[in-house]
């Protein structure tokens, strides 16, 4: 894709790259989305922002690439104190929650929930629905009721 853009004198920017990642995500073309990500990482003039990372994380979840989702999330968290680095937002955390629950990583999902509560981040329906749905599928009534009451 980048070669085609270059041959047509189009300079890729992060908005174009994010749009490509989203398109590949919709088509469940994980490897194509990862090619875009790898190309961004290889170019000094481009850097991942929060929206691009969220699109990539969503692609990981849609394509059941949970190991890669966890690695990318770790990358975001490790670099968040770097000036100009992408910052995890509610969409980031909601996407990770959805992925953890889909992959039956409920202990990690509950840990993430507690971590976010400590940050006093305001959570939305998407986040809670993912967590409650995961707990329901696991038949974890105790934690389901605990989260519901909070």
PDB file of C-alpha atoms in Angstrom:
ATOM      1  CA  UNK A   1       0.000   0.000   0.000  1.00  0.00           C
ATOM      2  CA  UNK A   2       2.768   2.425   0.920  1.00  0.00           C
ATOM      3  CA  UNK A   3       4.611   1.670  -2.316  1.00  0.00           C
ATOM      4  CA  UNK A   4       1.480   2.352  -4.343  1.00  0.00           C
ATOM      5  CA  UNK A   5       0.916   5.625  -2.488  1.00  0.00           C
ATOM      6  CA  UNK A   6       4.525   6.647  -3.044  1.00  0.00           C
ATOM      7  CA  UNK A   7       4.311   5.845  -6.755  1.00  0.00           C
ATOM      8  CA  UNK A   8       1.258   8.123  -6.974  1.00  0.00           C
ATOM      9  CA  UNK A   9       3.048  10.862  -5.007  1.00  0.00           C
ATOM     10  CA  UNK A  10       0.737  10.490  -1.995  1.00  0.00           C
ATOM     11  CA  UNK A  11       2.465  10.888   1.364  1.00  0.00           C
ATOM     12  CA  UNK A  12       0.876   8.609   3.954  1.00  0.00           C
ATOM     13  CA  UNK A  13      -0.052  10.259   7.221  1.00  0.00           C
ATOM     14  CA  UNK A  14      -1.426   8.746  10.404  1.00  0.00           C
ATOM     15  CA  UNK A  15      -5.037   9.491   9.393  1.00  0.00           C
ATOM     16  CA  UNK A  16      -4.653   7.541   6.143  1.00  0.00           C
ATOM     17  CA  UNK A  17      -2.869   4.724   7.977  1.00  0.00           C
ATOM     18  CA  UNK A  18      -5.592   4.556  10.644  1.00  0.00           C
ATOM     19  CA  UNK A  19      -8.269   4.429   7.954  1.00  0.00           C
ATOM     20  CA  UNK A  20      -6.436   1.543   6.289  1.00  0.00           C
ATOM     21  CA  UNK A  21      -6.142  -0.302   9.609  1.00  0.00           C
ATOM     22  CA  UNK A  22      -9.884   0.180  10.221  1.00  0.00           C
ATOM     23  CA  UNK A  23     -10.677  -1.114   6.731  1.00  0.00           C
ATOM     24  CA  UNK A  24      -8.507  -4.180   7.181  1.00  0.00           C
ATOM     25  CA  UNK A  25     -10.122  -4.708  10.576  1.00  0.00           C
ATOM     26  CA  UNK A  26     -13.597  -4.719   9.038  1.00  0.00           C
ATOM     27  CA  UNK A  27     -12.398  -7.271   6.499  1.00  0.00           C
ATOM     28  CA  UNK A  28     -10.690  -9.287   9.250  1.00  0.00           C
ATOM     29  CA  UNK A  29      -7.371  -8.948   7.431  1.00  0.00           C
ATOM     30  CA  UNK A  30      -5.188  -8.906  10.510  1.00  0.00           C
ATOM     31  CA  UNK A  31      -1.896  -9.393   8.671  1.00  0.00           C
ATOM     32  CA  UNK A  32      -2.607  -6.437   6.376  1.00  0.00           C
ATOM     33  CA  UNK A  33      -3.373  -4.221   9.381  1.00  0.00           C
ATOM     34  CA  UNK A  34      -0.136  -5.368  11.008  1.00  0.00           C
ATOM     35  CA  UNK A  35       1.769  -4.525   7.826  1.00  0.00           C
ATOM     36  CA  UNK A  36       0.501  -0.951   8.115  1.00  0.00           C
ATOM     37  CA  UNK A  37       1.491  -0.858  11.785  1.00  0.00           C
ATOM     38  CA  UNK A  38       4.972  -2.219  11.000  1.00  0.00           C
ATOM     39  CA  UNK A  39       5.382   0.335   8.223  1.00  0.00           C
ATOM     40  CA  UNK A  40       4.427   3.148  10.618  1.00  0.00           C
ATOM     41  CA  UNK A  41       6.948   1.862  13.155  1.00  0.00           C
ATOM     42  CA  UNK A  42       9.658   1.799  10.462  1.00  0.00           C
ATOM     43  CA  UNK A  43       9.066   5.416   9.363  1.00  0.00           C
ATOM     44  CA  UNK A  44      10.477   8.239  11.442  1.00  0.00           C
ATOM     45  CA  UNK A  45       8.005  10.769  10.057  1.00  0.00           C
ATOM     46  CA  UNK A  46       5.023   8.745  11.292  1.00  0.00           C
ATOM     47  CA  UNK A  47       4.055   7.774  14.806  1.00  0.00           C
ATOM     48  CA  UNK A  48       1.109   5.939  16.239  1.00  0.00           C
ATOM     49  CA  UNK A  49      -1.444   8.078  18.031  1.00  0.00           C
ATOM     50  CA  UNK A  50      -4.242   6.967  20.347  1.00  0.00           C
ATOM     51  CA  UNK A  51      -6.797   6.641  17.537  1.00  0.00           C
ATOM     52  CA  UNK A  52      -4.435   4.512  15.439  1.00  0.00           C
ATOM     53  CA  UNK A  53      -3.612   2.264  18.389  1.00  0.00           C
ATOM     54  CA  UNK A  54      -7.297   1.885  19.212  1.00  0.00           C
ATOM     55  CA  UNK A  55      -8.023   0.854  15.615  1.00  0.00           C
ATOM     56  CA  UNK A  56      -5.202  -1.695  15.757  1.00  0.00           C
ATOM     57  CA  UNK A  57      -6.349  -3.062  19.124  1.00  0.00           C
ATOM     58  CA  UNK A  58      -9.888  -3.389  17.763  1.00  0.00           C
ATOM     59  CA  UNK A  59      -8.512  -5.317  14.789  1.00  0.00           C
ATOM     60  CA  UNK A  60      -6.701  -7.671  17.182  1.00  0.00           C
ATOM     61  CA  UNK A  61      -9.950  -8.313  19.056  1.00  0.00           C
ATOM     62  CA  UNK A  62     -12.007  -8.836  15.876  1.00  0.00           C
ATOM     63  CA  UNK A  63      -9.403 -11.240  14.522  1.00  0.00           C
ATOM     64  CA  UNK A  64      -8.920 -13.107  17.826  1.00  0.00           C
ATOM     65  CA  UNK A  65      -5.256 -12.099  18.026  1.00  0.00           C
ATOM     66  CA  UNK A  66      -5.253 -11.661  21.773  1.00  0.00           C
ATOM     67  CA  UNK A  67      -1.523 -12.208  22.314  1.00  0.00           C
ATOM     68  CA  UNK A  68      -0.785  -9.378  19.889  1.00  0.00           C
ATOM     69  CA  UNK A  69      -3.472  -7.239  21.550  1.00  0.00           C
ATOM     70  CA  UNK A  70      -1.736  -7.698  24.910  1.00  0.00           C
ATOM     71  CA  UNK A  71       1.694  -6.851  23.443  1.00  0.00           C
ATOM     72  CA  UNK A  72       0.406  -3.705  21.758  1.00  0.00           C
ATOM     73  CA  UNK A  73      -1.355  -2.606  24.939  1.00  0.00           C
ATOM     74  CA  UNK A  74       1.873  -3.180  26.905  1.00  0.00           C
ATOM     75  CA  UNK A  75       3.669  -1.005  24.347  1.00  0.00           C
ATOM     76  CA  UNK A  76       1.146   1.803  24.833  1.00  0.00           C
ATOM     77  CA  UNK A  77       1.398   1.620  28.630  1.00  0.00           C
ATOM     78  CA  UNK A  78       5.209   1.425  28.612  1.00  0.00           C
ATOM     79  CA  UNK A  79       5.522   4.494  26.385  1.00  0.00           C
ATOM     80  CA  UNK A  80       2.741   6.653  27.825  1.00  0.00           C
ATOM     81  CA  UNK A  81       5.157   8.864  29.777  1.00  0.00           C
ATOM     82  CA  UNK A  82       7.229   9.615  26.694  1.00  0.00           C
ATOM     83  CA  UNK A  83       6.541  13.140  25.406  1.00  0.00           C
ATOM     84  CA  UNK A  84       4.094  13.042  22.485  1.00  0.00           C
ATOM     85  CA  UNK A  85       3.289   9.364  23.013  1.00  0.00           C
ATOM     86  CA  UNK A  86      -0.194   7.944  22.568  1.00  0.00           C
ATOM     87  CA  UNK A  87      -2.217   7.932  25.767  1.00  0.00           C
ATOM     88  CA  UNK A  88      -4.639   5.119  26.604  1.00  0.00           C
ATOM     89  CA  UNK A  89      -8.187   6.446  26.759  1.00  0.00           C
ATOM     90  CA  UNK A  90     -11.603   5.002  27.529  1.00  0.00           C
ATOM     91  CA  UNK A  91     -11.810   3.469  24.045  1.00  0.00           C
ATOM     92  CA  UNK A  92      -8.426   1.811  24.587  1.00  0.00           C
ATOM     93  CA  UNK A  93      -9.523   0.329  27.899  1.00  0.00           C
ATOM     94  CA  UNK A  94     -12.944  -0.709  26.565  1.00  0.00           C
ATOM     95  CA  UNK A  95     -11.314  -2.486  23.628  1.00  0.00           C
ATOM     96  CA  UNK A  96      -8.847  -4.266  25.911  1.00  0.00           C
ATOM     97  CA  UNK A  97     -11.713  -5.236  28.241  1.00  0.00           C
ATOM     98  CA  UNK A  98     -13.643  -6.686  25.313  1.00  0.00           C
ATOM     99  CA  UNK A  99     -10.590  -8.641  24.178  1.00  0.00           C
ATOM    100  CA  UNK A 100      -9.809  -9.993  27.638  1.00  0.00           C
ATOM    101  CA  UNK A 101     -13.400 -11.133  28.085  1.00  0.00           C
ATOM    102  CA  UNK A 102     -13.581 -12.707  24.616  1.00  0.00           C
ATOM    103  CA  UNK A 103     -10.378 -14.590  25.414  1.00  0.00           C
ATOM    104  CA  UNK A 104     -11.753 -15.697  28.805  1.00  0.00           C
ATOM    105  CA  UNK A 105      -9.024 -13.796  30.658  1.00  0.00           C
ATOM    106  CA  UNK A 106     -11.424 -12.776  33.398  1.00  0.00           C
ATOM    107  CA  UNK A 107      -8.843 -12.395  36.162  1.00  0.00           C
ATOM    108  CA  UNK A 108      -6.976  -9.902  33.971  1.00  0.00           C
ATOM    109  CA  UNK A 109     -10.268  -8.207  33.087  1.00  0.00           C
ATOM    110  CA  UNK A 110     -11.122  -7.754  36.760  1.00  0.00           C
ATOM    111  CA  UNK A 111      -7.598  -6.466  37.465  1.00  0.00           C
ATOM    112  CA  UNK A 112      -7.982  -3.923  34.661  1.00  0.00           C
ATOM    113  CA  UNK A 113     -11.356  -2.883  36.067  1.00  0.00           C
ATOM    114  CA  UNK A 114      -9.836  -2.295  39.521  1.00  0.00           C
ATOM    115  CA  UNK A 115      -6.889  -0.397  38.015  1.00  0.00           C
ATOM    116  CA  UNK A 116      -9.194   1.921  36.085  1.00  0.00           C
ATOM    117  CA  UNK A 117     -11.399   2.492  39.121  1.00  0.00           C
ATOM    118  CA  UNK A 118      -8.309   3.584  41.057  1.00  0.00           C
ATOM    119  CA  UNK A 119      -7.545   6.105  38.308  1.00  0.00           C
ATOM    120  CA  UNK A 120     -11.076   7.422  38.812  1.00  0.00           C
ATOM    121  CA  UNK A 121     -11.730   7.228  35.088  1.00  0.00           C
ATOM    122  CA  UNK A 122     -15.395   7.518  34.226  1.00  0.00           C
ATOM    123  CA  UNK A 123     -16.464   4.281  32.573  1.00  0.00           C
ATOM    124  CA  UNK A 124     -19.227   3.959  30.003  1.00  0.00           C
ATOM    125  CA  UNK A 125     -21.791   1.361  28.927  1.00  0.00           C
ATOM    126  CA  UNK A 126     -19.422  -0.242  26.415  1.00  0.00           C
ATOM    127  CA  UNK A 127     -16.839  -0.958  29.093  1.00  0.00           C
ATOM    128  CA  UNK A 128     -19.386  -2.259  31.609  1.00  0.00           C
ATOM    129  CA  UNK A 129     -21.247  -4.324  29.001  1.00  0.00           C
ATOM    130  CA  UNK A 130     -18.037  -6.073  27.963  1.00  0.00           C
ATOM    131  CA  UNK A 131     -17.082  -6.851  31.550  1.00  0.00           C
ATOM    132  CA  UNK A 132     -20.566  -7.933  32.650  1.00  0.00           C
ATOM    133  CA  UNK A 133     -21.012 -10.061  29.536  1.00  0.00           C
ATOM    134  CA  UNK A 134     -17.680 -11.801  30.181  1.00  0.00           C
ATOM    135  CA  UNK A 135     -18.623 -12.488  33.790  1.00  0.00           C
ATOM    136  CA  UNK A 136     -22.030 -13.773  32.691  1.00  0.00           C
ATOM    137  CA  UNK A 137     -20.488 -16.204  30.191  1.00  0.00           C
ATOM    138  CA  UNK A 138     -18.130 -17.427  32.863  1.00  0.00           C
ATOM    139  CA  UNK A 139     -21.065 -17.779  35.267  1.00  0.00           C
ATOM    140  CA  UNK A 140     -19.205 -15.690  37.846  1.00  0.00           C
ATOM    141  CA  UNK A 141     -22.269 -14.469  39.728  1.00  0.00           C
ATOM    142  CA  UNK A 142     -20.299 -13.088  42.657  1.00  0.00           C
ATOM    143  CA  UNK A 143     -18.200 -10.684  40.574  1.00  0.00           C
ATOM    144  CA  UNK A 144     -21.092  -9.970  38.213  1.00  0.00           C
ATOM    145  CA  UNK A 145     -23.229  -8.740  41.107  1.00  0.00           C
ATOM    146  CA  UNK A 146     -20.300  -6.857  42.645  1.00  0.00           C
ATOM    147  CA  UNK A 147     -19.587  -4.944  39.415  1.00  0.00           C
ATOM    148  CA  UNK A 148     -23.285  -4.382  38.748  1.00  0.00           C
ATOM    149  CA  UNK A 149     -23.772  -2.830  42.200  1.00  0.00           C
ATOM    150  CA  UNK A 150     -20.797  -0.516  41.793  1.00  0.00           C
TER     151      UNK A 150
END
